[in-house]
PDB file of C-alpha atoms and ligand atoms in Angstrom:
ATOM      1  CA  UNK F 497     133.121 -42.273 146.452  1.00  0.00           C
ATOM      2  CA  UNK F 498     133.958 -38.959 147.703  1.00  0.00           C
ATOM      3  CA  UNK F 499     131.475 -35.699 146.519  1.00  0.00           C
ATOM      4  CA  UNK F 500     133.076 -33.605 144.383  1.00  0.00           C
ATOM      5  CA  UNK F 501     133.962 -30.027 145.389  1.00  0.00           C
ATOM      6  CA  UNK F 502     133.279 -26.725 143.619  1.00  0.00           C
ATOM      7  CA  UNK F 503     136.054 -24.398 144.743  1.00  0.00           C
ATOM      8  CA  UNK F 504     134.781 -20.926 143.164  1.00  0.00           C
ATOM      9  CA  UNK F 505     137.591 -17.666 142.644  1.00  0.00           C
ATOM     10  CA  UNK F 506     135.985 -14.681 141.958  1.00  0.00           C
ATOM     11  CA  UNK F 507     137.465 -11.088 142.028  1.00  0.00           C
ATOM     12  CA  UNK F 508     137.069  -7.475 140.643  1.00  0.00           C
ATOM     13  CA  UNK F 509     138.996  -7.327 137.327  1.00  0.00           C
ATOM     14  CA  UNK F 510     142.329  -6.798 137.855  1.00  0.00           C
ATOM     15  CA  UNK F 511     142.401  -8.366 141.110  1.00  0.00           C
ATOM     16  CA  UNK F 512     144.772 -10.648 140.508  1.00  0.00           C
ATOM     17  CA  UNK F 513     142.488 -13.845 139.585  1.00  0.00           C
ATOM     18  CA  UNK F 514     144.471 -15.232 137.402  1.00  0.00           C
ATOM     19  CA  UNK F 515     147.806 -15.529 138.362  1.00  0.00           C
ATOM     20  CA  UNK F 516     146.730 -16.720 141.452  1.00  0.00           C
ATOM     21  CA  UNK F 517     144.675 -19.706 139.566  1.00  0.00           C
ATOM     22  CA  UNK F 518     147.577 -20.684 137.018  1.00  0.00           C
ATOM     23  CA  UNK F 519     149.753 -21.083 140.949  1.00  0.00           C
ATOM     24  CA  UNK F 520     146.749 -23.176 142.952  1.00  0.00           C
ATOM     25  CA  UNK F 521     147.048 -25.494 139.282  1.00  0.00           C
ATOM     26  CA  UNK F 522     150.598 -25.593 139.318  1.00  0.00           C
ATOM     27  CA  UNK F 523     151.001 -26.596 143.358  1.00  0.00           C
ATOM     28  CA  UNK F 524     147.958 -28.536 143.015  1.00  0.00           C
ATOM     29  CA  UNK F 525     147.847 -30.623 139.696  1.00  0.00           C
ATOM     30  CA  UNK F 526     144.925 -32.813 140.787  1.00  0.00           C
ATOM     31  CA  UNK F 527     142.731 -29.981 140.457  1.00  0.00           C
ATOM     32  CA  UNK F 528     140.308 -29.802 137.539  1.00  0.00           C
ATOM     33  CA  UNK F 529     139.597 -26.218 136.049  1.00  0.00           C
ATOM     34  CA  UNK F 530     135.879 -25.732 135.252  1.00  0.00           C
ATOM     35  CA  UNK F 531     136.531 -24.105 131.468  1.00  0.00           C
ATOM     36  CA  UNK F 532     133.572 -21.797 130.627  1.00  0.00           C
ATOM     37  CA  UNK F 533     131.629 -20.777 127.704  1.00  0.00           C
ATOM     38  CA  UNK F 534     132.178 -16.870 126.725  1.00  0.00           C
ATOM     39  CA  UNK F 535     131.155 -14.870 123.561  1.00  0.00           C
ATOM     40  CA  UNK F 536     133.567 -12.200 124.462  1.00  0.00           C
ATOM     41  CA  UNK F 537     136.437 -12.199 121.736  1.00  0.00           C
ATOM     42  CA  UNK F 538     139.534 -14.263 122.674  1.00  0.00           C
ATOM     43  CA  UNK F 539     142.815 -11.841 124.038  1.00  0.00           C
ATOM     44  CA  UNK F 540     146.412 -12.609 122.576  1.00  0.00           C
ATOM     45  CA  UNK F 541     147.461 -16.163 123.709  1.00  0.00           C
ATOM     46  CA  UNK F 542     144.105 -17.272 125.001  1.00  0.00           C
ATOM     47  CA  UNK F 543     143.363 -20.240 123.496  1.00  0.00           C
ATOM     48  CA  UNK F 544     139.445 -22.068 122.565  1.00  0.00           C
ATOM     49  CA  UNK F 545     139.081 -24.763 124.574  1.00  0.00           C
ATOM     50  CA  UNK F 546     141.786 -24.741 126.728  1.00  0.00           C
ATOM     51  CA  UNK F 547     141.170 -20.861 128.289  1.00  0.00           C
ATOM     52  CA  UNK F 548     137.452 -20.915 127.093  1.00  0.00           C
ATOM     53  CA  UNK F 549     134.816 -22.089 124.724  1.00  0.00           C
ATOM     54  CA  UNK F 550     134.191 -18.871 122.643  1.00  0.00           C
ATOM     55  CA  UNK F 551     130.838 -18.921 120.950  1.00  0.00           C
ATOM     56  CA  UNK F 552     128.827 -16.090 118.818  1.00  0.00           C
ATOM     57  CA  UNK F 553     126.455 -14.626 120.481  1.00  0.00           C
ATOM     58  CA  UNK F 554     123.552 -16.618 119.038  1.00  0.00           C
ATOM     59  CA  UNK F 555     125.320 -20.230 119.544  1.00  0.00           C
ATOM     60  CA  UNK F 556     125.228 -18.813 123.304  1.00  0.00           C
ATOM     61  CA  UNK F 557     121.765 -17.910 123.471  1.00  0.00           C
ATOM     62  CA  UNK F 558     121.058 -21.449 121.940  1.00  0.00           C
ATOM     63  CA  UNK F 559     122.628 -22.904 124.937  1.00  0.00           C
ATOM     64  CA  UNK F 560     120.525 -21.235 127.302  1.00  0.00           C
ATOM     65  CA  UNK F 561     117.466 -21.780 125.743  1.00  0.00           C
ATOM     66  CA  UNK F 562     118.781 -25.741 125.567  1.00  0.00           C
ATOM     67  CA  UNK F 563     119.249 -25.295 129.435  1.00  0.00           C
ATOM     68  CA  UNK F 564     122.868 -26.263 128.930  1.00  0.00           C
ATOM     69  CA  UNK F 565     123.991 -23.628 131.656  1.00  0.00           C
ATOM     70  CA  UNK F 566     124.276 -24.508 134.910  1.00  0.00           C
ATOM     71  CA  UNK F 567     124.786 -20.891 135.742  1.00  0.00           C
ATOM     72  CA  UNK F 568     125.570 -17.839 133.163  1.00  0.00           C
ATOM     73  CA  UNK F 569     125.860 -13.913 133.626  1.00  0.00           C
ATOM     74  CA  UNK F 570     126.377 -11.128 131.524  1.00  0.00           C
ATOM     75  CA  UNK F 571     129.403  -9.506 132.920  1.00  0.00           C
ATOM     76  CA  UNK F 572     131.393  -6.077 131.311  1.00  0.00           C
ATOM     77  CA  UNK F 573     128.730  -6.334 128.089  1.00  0.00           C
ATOM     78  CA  UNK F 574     129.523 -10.245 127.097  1.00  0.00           C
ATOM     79  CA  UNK F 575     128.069 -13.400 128.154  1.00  0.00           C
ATOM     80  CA  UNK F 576     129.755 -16.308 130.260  1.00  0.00           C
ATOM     81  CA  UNK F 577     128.744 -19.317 131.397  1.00  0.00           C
ATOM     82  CA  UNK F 578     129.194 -22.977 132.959  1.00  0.00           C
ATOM     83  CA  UNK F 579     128.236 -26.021 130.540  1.00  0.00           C
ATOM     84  CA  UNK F 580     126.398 -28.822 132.646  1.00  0.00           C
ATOM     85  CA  UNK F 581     128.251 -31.069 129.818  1.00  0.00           C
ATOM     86  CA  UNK F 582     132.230 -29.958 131.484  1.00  0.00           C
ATOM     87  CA  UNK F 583     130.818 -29.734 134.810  1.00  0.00           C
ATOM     88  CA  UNK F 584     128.581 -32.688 136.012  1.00  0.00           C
ATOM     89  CA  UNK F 585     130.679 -35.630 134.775  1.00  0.00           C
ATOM     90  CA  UNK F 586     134.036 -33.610 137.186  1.00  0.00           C
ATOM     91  CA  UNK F 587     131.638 -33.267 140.131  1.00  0.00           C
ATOM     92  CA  UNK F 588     129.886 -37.162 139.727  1.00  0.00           C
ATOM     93  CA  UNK F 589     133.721 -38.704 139.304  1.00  0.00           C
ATOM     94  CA  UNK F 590     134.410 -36.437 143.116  1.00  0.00           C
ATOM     95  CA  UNK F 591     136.720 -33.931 141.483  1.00  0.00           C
ATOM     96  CA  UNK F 592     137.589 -30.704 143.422  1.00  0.00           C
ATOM     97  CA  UNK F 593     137.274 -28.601 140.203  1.00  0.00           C
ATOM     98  CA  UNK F 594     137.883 -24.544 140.437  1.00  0.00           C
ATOM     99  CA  UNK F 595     135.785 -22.031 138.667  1.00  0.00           C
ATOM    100  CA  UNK F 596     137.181 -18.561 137.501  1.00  0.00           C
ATOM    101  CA  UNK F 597     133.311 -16.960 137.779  1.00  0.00           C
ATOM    102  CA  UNK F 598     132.106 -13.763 138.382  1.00  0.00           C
ATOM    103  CA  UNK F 599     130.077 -12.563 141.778  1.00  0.00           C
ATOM    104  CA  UNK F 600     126.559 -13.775 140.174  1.00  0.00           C
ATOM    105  CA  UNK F 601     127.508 -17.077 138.418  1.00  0.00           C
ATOM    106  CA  UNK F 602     129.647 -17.704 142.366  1.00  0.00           C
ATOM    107  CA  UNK F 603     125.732 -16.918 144.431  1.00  0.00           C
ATOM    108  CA  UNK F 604     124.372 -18.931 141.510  1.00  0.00           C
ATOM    109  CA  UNK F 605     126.562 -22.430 142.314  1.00  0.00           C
ATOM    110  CA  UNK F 606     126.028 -21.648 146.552  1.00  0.00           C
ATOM    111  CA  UNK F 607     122.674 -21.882 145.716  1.00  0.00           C
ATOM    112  CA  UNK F 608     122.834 -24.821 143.443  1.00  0.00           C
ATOM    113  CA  UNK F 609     125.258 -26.752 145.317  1.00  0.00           C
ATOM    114  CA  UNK F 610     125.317 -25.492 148.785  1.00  0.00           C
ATOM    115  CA  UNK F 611     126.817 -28.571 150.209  1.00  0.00           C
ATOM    116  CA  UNK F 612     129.460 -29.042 147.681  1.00  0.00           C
ATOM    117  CA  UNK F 613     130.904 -25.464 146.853  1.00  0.00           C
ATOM    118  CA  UNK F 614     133.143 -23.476 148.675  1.00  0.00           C
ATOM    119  CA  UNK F 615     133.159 -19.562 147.631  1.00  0.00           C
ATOM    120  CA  UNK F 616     136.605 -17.755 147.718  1.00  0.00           C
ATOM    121  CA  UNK F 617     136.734 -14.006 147.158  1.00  0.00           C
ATOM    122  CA  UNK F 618     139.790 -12.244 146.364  1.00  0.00           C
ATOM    123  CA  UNK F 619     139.718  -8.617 147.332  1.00  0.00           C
ATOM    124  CA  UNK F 620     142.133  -6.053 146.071  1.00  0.00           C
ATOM    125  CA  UNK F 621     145.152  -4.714 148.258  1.00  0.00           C
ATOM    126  CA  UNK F 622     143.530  -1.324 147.516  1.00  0.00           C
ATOM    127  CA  UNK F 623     140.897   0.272 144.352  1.00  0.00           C
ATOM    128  CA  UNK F 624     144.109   2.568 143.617  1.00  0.00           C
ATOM    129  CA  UNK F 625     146.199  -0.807 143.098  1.00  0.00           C
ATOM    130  CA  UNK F 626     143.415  -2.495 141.277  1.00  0.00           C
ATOM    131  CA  UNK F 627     142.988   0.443 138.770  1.00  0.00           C
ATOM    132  CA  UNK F 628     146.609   0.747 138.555  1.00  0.00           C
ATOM    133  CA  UNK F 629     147.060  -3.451 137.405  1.00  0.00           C
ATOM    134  CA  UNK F 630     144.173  -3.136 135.105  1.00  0.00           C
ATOM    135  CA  UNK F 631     145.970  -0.468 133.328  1.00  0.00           C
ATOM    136  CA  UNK F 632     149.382  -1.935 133.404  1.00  0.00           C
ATOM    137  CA  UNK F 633     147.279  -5.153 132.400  1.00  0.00           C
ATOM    138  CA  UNK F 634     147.068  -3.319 128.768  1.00  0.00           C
ATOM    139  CA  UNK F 635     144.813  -6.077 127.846  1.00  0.00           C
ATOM    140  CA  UNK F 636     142.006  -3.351 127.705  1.00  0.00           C
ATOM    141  CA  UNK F 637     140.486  -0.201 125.562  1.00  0.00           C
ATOM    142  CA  UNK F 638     140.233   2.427 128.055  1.00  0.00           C
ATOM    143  CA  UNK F 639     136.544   2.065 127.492  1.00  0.00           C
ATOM    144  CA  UNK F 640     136.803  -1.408 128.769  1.00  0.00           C
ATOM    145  CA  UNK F 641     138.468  -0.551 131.681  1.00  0.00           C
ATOM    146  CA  UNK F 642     136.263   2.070 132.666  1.00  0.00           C
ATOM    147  CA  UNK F 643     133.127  -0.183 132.526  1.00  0.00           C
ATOM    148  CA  UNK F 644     135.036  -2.726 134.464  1.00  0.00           C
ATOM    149  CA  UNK F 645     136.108  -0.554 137.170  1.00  0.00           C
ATOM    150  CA  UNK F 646     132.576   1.012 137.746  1.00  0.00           C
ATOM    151  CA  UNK F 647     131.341  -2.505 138.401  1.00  0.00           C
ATOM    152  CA  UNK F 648     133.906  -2.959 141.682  1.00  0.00           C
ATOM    153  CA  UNK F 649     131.833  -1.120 144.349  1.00  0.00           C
ATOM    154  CA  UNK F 650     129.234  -3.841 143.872  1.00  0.00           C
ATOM    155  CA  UNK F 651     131.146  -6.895 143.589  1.00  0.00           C
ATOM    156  CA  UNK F 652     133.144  -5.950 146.682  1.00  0.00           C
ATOM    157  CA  UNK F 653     129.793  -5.805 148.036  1.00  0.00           C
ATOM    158  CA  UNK F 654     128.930  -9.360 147.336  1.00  0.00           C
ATOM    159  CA  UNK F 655     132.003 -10.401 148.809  1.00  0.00           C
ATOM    160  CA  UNK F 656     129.732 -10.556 152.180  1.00  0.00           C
ATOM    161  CA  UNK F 657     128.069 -13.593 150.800  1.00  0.00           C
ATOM    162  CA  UNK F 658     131.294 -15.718 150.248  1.00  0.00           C
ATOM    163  CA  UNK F 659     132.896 -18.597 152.602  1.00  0.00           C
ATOM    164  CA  UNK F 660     135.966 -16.690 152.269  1.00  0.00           C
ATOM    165  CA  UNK F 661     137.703 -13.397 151.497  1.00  0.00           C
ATOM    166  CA  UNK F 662     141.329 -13.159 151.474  1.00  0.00           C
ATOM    167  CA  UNK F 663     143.076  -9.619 151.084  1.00  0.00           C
ATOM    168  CA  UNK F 664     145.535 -10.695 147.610  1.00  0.00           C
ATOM    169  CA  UNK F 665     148.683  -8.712 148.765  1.00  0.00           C
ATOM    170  CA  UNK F 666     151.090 -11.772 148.543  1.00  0.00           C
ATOM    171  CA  UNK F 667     150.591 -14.761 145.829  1.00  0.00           C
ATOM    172  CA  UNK F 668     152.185 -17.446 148.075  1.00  0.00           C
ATOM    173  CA  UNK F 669     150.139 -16.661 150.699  1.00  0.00           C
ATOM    174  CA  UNK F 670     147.114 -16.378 148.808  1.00  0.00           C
ATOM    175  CA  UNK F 671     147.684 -19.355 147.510  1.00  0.00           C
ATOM    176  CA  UNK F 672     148.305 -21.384 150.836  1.00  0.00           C
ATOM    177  CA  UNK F 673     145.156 -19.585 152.398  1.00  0.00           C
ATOM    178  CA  UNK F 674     143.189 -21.363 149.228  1.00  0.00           C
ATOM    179  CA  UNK F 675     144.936 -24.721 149.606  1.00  0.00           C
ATOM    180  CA  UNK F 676     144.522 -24.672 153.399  1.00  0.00           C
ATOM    181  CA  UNK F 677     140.225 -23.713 153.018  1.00  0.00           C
ATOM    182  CA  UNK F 678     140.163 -26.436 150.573  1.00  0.00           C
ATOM    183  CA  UNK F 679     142.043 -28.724 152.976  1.00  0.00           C
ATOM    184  CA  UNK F 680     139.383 -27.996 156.156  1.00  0.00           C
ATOM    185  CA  UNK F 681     136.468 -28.270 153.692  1.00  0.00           C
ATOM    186  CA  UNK F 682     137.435 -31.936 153.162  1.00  0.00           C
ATOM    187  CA  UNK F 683     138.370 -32.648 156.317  1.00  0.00           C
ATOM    188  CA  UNK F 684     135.279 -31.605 158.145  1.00  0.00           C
ATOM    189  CA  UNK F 685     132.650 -32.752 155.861  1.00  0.00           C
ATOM    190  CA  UNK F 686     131.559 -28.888 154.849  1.00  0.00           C
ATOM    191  CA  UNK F 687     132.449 -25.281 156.510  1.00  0.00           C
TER     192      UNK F 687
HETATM  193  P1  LIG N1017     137.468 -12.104 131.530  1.00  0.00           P
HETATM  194  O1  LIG N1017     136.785 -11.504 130.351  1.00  0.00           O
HETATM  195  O2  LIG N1017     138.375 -11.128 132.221  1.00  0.00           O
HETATM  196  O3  LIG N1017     138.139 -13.429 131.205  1.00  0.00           O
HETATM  197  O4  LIG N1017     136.326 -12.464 132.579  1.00  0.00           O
HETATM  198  C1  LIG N1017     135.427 -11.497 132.997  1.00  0.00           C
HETATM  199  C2  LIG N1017     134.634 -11.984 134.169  1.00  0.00           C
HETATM  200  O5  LIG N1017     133.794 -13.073 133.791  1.00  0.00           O
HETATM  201  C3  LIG N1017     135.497 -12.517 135.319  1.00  0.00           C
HETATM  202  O6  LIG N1017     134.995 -11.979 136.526  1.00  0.00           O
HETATM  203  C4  LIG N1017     135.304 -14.003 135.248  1.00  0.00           C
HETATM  204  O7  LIG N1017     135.450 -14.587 136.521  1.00  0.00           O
HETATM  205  C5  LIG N1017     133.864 -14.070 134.776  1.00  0.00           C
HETATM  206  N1  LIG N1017     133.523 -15.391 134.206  1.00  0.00           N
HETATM  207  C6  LIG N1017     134.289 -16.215 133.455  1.00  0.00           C
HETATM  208  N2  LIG N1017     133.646 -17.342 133.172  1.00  0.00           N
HETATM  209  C7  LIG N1017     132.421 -17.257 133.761  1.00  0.00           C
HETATM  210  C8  LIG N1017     131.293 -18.141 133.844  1.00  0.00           C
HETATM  211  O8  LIG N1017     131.260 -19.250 133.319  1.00  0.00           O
HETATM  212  N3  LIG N1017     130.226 -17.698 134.552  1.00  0.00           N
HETATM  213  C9  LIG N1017     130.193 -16.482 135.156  1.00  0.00           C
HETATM  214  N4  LIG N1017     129.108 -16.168 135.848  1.00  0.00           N
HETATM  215  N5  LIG N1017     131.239 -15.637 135.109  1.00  0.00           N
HETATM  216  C10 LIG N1017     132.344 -16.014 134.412  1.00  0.00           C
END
């Protein structure tokens, strides 16, 4: 049977992340989405279990200390993480399964899987453009956004470390650079 594939997304908040994941589903419905653990509180419309697993803080920290992450980070003041439970049984049945994770939990699963992950970075148009769709986003307190933006410098940083970085200007073409990595990967055996 085929290995499965790890296709992680990570960007800066606000970078466009998630549109760009709900099209790569859409134009690819074979792919299986790798939903996370979080104890931040859910926004408007997300939904547990289908968007995330939201857990207190202390049924979290019972996880880790049960070694039920494969990887977790605290990112903007909450925890996330990626249950061995969702994951293992996608990856063992050769799945191609995408993760929404931040710069940490993405080096994490390259470490962990270096044969079987492929990192994709998504890196903002511009920081003005960024700041501007995290406002617009009005998903945020001001404080929120502020302690997201400060963390951007750094992850753009990181980006050195991924297979890939694609500028997100356009969502089609985003989306067809994705499909097209994930396409090579498969064909050649690795990068
Ligand atoms: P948000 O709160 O906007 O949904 O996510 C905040 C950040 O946490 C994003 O960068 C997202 O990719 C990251 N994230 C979500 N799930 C996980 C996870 O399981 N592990 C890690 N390391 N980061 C995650």
């Amino acid at each position: 049977m085929q290995r499965g594939l790890l296709v992680v997304i990570s960007s800066p908040s606000g970078g466009g992340k998630t549109t760009v994941i709900q099209e790569l589903r859409r134009r690819c419905p074979e792919l299986k989405y790798s939903i996370s653990a979080t104890t931040r509180p859910p926004r408007k419309g997300e939904k547990n279990g289908r968007d995330y697993f939201f857990l207190t803080e202390a049924e979290f920290r019972n996880k880790i200390a049960a070694g039920e992450f494969i990887e977790w980070a605290e990112v903007h003041g909450y925890l996330y993480g990626t249950t061995r439970q969702y994951l293992e049984p996608l990856l063992q049945q050769g799945e191609t399964i995408v993760l929404d994770i931040d710069v940490i939990g993405g080096l994490n699963i390259k470490k962990l899987y270096p044969q079987d992950s492929l990192l994709v970075f998504l890196k903002p148009p511009s920081v003005k453009e960024l700041f501007t769709r995290l406002w617009k986003r009005g998903t945020e307190a001001t404080t929120e956004i502020v302690k997201r933006f400060s963390r951007v410098p750094w992850e753009i940083a990181k980006a050195k470390e991924y297979d890939v970085v694609i500028v997100n200007k356009d969502l089609t073409k985003t989306v067809n650079k994705i499909i097209e990595v994930i396409q090579n990967y498969k064909k050649h055996g690795g990068r």
